[in-house]
PDB file of C-alpha atoms in Angstrom:
ATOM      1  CA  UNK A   1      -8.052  17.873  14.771  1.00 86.00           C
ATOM      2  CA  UNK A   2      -7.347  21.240  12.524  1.00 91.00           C
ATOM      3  CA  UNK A   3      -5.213  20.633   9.540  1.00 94.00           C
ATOM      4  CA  UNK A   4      -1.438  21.304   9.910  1.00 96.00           C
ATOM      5  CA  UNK A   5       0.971  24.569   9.426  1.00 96.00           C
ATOM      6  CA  UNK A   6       4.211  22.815   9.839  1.00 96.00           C
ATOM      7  CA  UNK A   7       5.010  19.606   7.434  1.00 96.00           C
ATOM      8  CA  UNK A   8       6.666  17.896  11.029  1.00 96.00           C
ATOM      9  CA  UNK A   9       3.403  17.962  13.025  1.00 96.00           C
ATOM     10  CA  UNK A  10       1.278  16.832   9.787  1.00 96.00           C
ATOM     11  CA  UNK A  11       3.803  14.108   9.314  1.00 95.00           C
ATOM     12  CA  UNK A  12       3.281  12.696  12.788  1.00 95.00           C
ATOM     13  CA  UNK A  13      -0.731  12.866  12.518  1.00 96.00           C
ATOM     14  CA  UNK A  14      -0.444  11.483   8.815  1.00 95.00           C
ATOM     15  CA  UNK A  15       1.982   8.585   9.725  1.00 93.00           C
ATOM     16  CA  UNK A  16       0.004   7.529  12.657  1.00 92.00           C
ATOM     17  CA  UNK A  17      -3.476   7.636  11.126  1.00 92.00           C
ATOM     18  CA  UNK A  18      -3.915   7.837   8.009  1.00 94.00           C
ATOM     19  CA  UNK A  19      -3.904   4.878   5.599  1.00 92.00           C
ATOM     20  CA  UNK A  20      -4.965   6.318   2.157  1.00 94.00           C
ATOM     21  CA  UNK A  21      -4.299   2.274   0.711  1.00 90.00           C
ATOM     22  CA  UNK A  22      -6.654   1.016   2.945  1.00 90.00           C
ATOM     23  CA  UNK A  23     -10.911   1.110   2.322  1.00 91.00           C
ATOM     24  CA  UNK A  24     -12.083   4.549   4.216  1.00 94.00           C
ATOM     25  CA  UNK A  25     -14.997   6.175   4.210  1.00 94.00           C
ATOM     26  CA  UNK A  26     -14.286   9.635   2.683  1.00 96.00           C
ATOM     27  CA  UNK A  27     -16.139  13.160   3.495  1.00 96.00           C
ATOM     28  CA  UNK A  28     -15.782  16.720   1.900  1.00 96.00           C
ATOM     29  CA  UNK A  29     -15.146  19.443   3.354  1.00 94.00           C
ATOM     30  CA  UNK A  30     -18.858  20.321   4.057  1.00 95.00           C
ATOM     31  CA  UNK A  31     -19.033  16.680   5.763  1.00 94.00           C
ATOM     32  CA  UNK A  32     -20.909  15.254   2.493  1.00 97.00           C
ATOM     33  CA  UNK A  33     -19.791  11.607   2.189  1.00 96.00           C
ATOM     34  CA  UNK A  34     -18.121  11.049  -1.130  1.00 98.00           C
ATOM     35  CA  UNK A  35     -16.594   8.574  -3.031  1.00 97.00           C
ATOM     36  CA  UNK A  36     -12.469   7.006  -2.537  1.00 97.00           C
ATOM     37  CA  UNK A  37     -12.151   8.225  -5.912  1.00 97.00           C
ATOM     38  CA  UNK A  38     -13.404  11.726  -5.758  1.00 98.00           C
ATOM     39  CA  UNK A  39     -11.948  11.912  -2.148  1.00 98.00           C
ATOM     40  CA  UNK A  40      -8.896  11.325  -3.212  1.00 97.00           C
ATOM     41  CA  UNK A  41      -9.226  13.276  -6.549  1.00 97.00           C
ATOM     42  CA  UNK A  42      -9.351  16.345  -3.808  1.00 97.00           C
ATOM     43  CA  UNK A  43      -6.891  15.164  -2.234  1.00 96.00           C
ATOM     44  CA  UNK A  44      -4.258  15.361  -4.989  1.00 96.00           C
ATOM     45  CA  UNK A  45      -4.887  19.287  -5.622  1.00 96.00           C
ATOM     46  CA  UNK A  46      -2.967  20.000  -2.648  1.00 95.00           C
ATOM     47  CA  UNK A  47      -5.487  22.254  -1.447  1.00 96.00           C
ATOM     48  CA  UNK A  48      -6.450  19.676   1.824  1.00 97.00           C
ATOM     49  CA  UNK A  49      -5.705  17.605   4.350  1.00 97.00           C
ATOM     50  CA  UNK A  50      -7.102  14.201   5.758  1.00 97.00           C
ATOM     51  CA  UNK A  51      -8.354  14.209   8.994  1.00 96.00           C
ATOM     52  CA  UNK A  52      -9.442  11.397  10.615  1.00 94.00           C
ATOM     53  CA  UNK A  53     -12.876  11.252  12.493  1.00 92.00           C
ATOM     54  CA  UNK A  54     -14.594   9.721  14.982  1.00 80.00           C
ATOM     55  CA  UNK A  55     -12.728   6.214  14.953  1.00 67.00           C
ATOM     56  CA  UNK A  56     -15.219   3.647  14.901  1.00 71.00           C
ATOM     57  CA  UNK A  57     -15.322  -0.010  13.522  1.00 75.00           C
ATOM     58  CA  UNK A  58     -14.915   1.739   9.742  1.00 85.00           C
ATOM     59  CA  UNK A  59     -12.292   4.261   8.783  1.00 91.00           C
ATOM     60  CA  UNK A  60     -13.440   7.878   7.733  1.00 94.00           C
ATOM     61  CA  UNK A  61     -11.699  10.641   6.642  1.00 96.00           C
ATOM     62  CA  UNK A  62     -12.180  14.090   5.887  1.00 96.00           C
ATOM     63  CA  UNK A  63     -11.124  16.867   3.673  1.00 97.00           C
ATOM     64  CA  UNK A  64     -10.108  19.659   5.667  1.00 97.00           C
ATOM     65  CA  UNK A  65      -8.798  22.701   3.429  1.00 96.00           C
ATOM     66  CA  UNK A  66      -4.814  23.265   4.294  1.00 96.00           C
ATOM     67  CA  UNK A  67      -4.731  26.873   6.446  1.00 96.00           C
ATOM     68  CA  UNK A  68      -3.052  29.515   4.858  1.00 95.00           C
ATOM     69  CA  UNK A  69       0.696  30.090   5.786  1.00 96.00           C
ATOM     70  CA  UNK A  70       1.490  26.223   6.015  1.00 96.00           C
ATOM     71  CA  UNK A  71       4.215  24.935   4.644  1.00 96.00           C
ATOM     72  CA  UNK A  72       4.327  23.602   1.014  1.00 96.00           C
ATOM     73  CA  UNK A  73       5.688  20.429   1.466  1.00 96.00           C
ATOM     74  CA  UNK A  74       1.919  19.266   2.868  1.00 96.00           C
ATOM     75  CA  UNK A  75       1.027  20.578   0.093  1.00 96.00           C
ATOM     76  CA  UNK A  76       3.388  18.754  -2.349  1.00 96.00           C
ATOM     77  CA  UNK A  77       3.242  15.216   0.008  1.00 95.00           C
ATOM     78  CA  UNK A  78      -0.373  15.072  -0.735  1.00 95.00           C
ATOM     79  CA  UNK A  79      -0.269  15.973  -4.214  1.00 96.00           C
ATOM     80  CA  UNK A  80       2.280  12.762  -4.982  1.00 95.00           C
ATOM     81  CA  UNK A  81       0.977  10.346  -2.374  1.00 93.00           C
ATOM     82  CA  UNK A  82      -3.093  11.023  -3.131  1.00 96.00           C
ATOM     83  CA  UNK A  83      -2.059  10.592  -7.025  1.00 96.00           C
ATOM     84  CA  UNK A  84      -0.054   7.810  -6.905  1.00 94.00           C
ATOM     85  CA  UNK A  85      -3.154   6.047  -4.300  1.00 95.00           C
ATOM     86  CA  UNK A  86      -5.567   7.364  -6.734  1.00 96.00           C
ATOM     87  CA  UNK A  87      -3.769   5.413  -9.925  1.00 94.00           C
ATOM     88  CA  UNK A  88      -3.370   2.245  -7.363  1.00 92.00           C
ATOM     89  CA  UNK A  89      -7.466   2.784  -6.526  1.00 95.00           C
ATOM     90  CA  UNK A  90      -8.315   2.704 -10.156  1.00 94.00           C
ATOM     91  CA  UNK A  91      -6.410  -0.249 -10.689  1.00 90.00           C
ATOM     92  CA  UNK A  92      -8.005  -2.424  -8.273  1.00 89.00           C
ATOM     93  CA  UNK A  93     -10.631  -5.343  -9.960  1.00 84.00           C
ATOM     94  CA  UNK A  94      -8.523  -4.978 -13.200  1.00 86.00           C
ATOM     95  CA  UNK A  95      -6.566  -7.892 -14.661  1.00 82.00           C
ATOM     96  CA  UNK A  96      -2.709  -7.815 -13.321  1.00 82.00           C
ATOM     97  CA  UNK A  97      -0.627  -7.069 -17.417  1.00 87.00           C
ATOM     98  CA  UNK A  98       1.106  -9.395 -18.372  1.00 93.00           C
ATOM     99  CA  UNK A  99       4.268 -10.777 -16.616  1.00 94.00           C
ATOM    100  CA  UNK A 100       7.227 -13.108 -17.176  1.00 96.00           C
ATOM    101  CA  UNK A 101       9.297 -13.691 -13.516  1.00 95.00           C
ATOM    102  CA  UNK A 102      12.335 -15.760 -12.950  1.00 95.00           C
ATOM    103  CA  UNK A 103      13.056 -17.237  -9.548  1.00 95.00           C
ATOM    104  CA  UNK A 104      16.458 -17.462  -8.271  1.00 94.00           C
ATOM    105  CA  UNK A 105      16.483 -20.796  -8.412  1.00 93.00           C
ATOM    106  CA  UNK A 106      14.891 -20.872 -12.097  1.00 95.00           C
ATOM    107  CA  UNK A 107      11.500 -21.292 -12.251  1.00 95.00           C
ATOM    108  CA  UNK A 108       9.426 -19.506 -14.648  1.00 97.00           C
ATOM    109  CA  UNK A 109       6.000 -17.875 -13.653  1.00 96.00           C
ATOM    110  CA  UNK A 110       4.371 -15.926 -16.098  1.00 96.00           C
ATOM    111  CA  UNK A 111       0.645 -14.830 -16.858  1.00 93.00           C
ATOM    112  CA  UNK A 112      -0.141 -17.994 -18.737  1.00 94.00           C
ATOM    113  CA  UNK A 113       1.266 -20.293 -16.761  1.00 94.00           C
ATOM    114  CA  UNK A 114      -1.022 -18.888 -13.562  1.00 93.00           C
ATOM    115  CA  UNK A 115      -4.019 -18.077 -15.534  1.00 91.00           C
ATOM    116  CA  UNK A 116      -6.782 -19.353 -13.409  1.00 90.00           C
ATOM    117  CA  UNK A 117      -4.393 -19.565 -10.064  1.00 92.00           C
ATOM    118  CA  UNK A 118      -5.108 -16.803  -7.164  1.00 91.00           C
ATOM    119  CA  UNK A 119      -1.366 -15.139  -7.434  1.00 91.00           C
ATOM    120  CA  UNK A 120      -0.094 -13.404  -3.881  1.00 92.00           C
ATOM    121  CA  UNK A 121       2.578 -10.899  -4.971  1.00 92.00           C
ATOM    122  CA  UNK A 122       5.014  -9.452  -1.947  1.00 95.00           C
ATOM    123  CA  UNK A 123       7.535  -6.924  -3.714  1.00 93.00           C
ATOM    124  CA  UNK A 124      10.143  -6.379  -1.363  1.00 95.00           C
ATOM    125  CA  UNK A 125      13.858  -5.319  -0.578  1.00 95.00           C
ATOM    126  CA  UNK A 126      16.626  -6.595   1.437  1.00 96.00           C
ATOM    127  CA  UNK A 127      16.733  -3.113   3.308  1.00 95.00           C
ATOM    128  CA  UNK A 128      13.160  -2.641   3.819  1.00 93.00           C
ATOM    129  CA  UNK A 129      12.808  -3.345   7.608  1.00 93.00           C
ATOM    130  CA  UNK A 130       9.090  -3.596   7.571  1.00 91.00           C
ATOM    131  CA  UNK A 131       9.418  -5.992   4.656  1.00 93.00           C
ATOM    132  CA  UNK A 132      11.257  -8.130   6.455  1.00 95.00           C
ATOM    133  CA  UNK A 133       9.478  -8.153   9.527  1.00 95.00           C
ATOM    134  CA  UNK A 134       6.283  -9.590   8.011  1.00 95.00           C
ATOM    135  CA  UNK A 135       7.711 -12.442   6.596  1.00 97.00           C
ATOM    136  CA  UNK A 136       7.250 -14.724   9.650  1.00 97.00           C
ATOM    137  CA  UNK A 137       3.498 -13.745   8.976  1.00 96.00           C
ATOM    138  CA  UNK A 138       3.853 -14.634   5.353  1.00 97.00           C
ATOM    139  CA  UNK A 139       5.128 -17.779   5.839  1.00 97.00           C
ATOM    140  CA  UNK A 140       2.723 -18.793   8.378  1.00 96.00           C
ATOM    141  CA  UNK A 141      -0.077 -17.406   5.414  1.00 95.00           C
ATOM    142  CA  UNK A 142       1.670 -20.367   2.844  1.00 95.00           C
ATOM    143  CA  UNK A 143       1.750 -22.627   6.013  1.00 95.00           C
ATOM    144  CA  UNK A 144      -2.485 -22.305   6.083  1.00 95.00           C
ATOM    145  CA  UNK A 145      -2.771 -23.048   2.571  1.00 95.00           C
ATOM    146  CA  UNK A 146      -0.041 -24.884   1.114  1.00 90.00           C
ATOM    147  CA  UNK A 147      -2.857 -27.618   0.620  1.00 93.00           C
ATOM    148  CA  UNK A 148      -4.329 -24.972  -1.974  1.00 93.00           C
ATOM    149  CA  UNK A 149      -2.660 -25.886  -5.504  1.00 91.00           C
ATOM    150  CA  UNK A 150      -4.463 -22.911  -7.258  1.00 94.00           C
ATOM    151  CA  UNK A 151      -2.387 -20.301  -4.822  1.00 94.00           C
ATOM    152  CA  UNK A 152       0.811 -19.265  -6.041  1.00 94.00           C
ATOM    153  CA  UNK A 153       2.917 -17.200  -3.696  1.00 96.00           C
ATOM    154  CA  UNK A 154       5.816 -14.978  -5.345  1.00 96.00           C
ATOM    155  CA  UNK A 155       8.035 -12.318  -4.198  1.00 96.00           C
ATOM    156  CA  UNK A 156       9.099  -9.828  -6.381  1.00 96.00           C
ATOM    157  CA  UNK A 157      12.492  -8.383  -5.116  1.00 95.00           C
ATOM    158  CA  UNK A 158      14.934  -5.541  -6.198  1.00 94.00           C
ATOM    159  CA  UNK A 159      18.155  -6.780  -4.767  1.00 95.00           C
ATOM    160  CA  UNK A 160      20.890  -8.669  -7.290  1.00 95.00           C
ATOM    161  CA  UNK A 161      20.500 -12.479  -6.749  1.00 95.00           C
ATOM    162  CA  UNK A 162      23.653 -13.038  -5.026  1.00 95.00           C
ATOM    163  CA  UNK A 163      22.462 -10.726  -1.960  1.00 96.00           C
ATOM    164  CA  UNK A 164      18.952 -12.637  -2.249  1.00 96.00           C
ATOM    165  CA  UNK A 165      20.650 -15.867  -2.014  1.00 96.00           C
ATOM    166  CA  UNK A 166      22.834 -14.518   0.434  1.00 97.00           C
ATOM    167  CA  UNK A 167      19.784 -12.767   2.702  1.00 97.00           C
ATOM    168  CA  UNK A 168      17.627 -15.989   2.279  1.00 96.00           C
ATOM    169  CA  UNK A 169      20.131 -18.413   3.756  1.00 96.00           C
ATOM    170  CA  UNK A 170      19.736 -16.489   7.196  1.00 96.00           C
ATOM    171  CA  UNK A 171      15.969 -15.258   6.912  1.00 96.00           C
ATOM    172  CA  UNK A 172      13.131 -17.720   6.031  1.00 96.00           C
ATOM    173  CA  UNK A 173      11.152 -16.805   3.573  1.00 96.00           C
ATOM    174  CA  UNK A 174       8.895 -19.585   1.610  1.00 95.00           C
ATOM    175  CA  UNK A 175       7.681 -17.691  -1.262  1.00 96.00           C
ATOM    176  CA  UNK A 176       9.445 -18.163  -4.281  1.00 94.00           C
ATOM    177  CA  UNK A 177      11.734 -15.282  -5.026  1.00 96.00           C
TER     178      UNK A 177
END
């Protein structure tokens, strides 16, 4: 695969295969494996693309440079999306700041009161389609280990609480919201 001219065709490889959130293997242009960080540190100039290759049991991805003549929006996509993965990456391992949630139905969760407790956190919206359609699966994931009392499961979502309320009378959904 050559990187893209037009934003439409990169959009359709990009949607369809590459997961910058997800652990990849990551190569340079010269097909020197490098680190997420530094991969994506590339990424985020603007200057390439991420091609997939040879699919195998791990991901890998490499930098291809973007041709000259195609459109800026690649250009301006990967800038955003590799900087706001790259900020995400370089978050991971570090201690969640501190928080202070209310449920709808009142209970209080905050970073002392779960210190010590593994803490699963969904954020979500009413309108988010795939949102929605993994909650089956999330509830079946509280289901396996609702014998676990160090496992707190909480949804963080951006909807007022009378369309929450509304939303969770017709759509199950066991984490606390």
């Amino acid at each position: 695969v050559e990187p893209f001219k037009e934003f439409q065709a990169f959009w359709n490889y990009y949607e369809r295969n590459i997961k910058l959130n997800e652990d990849f293997v990551g190569y340079d242009k010269d097909h020197k494996q490098i680190s997420k960080a530094k991969f994506l540190e590339n990424l985020s100039t603007g200057n390439y693309q991420p091609i997939m290759i040879n699919p195998t049991d791990s991901i890998r991805y490499q930098l291809k440079s973007s041709p000259p003549g195609a459109q800026s929006s690649i250009a301006d996509y990967m800038k955003m999306f590799a900087k706001r993965e790259l900020v995400f990456y370089r978050m991971e391992g570090k201690p969640v700041p501190k928080f202070d949630f209310v449920t709808i139905a009142g209970d209080r969760y905050t970073s002392e009161n779960t210190k010590g407790k593994i803490l699963l956190l969904k954020c979500w919206f009413i309108a988010c389609i795939p949102c929605v359609k993994e909650m089956p699966d999330l509830n079946a994931l509280i289901e396996n280990y609702n014998h676990r009392k160090d496992m707190v499961f909480l949804s963080l979502a951006i909807d007022d609480k009378a369309s929450l309320k509304s939303f969770l009378k017709k759509t199950k959904f066991d984490y606390q919201t």
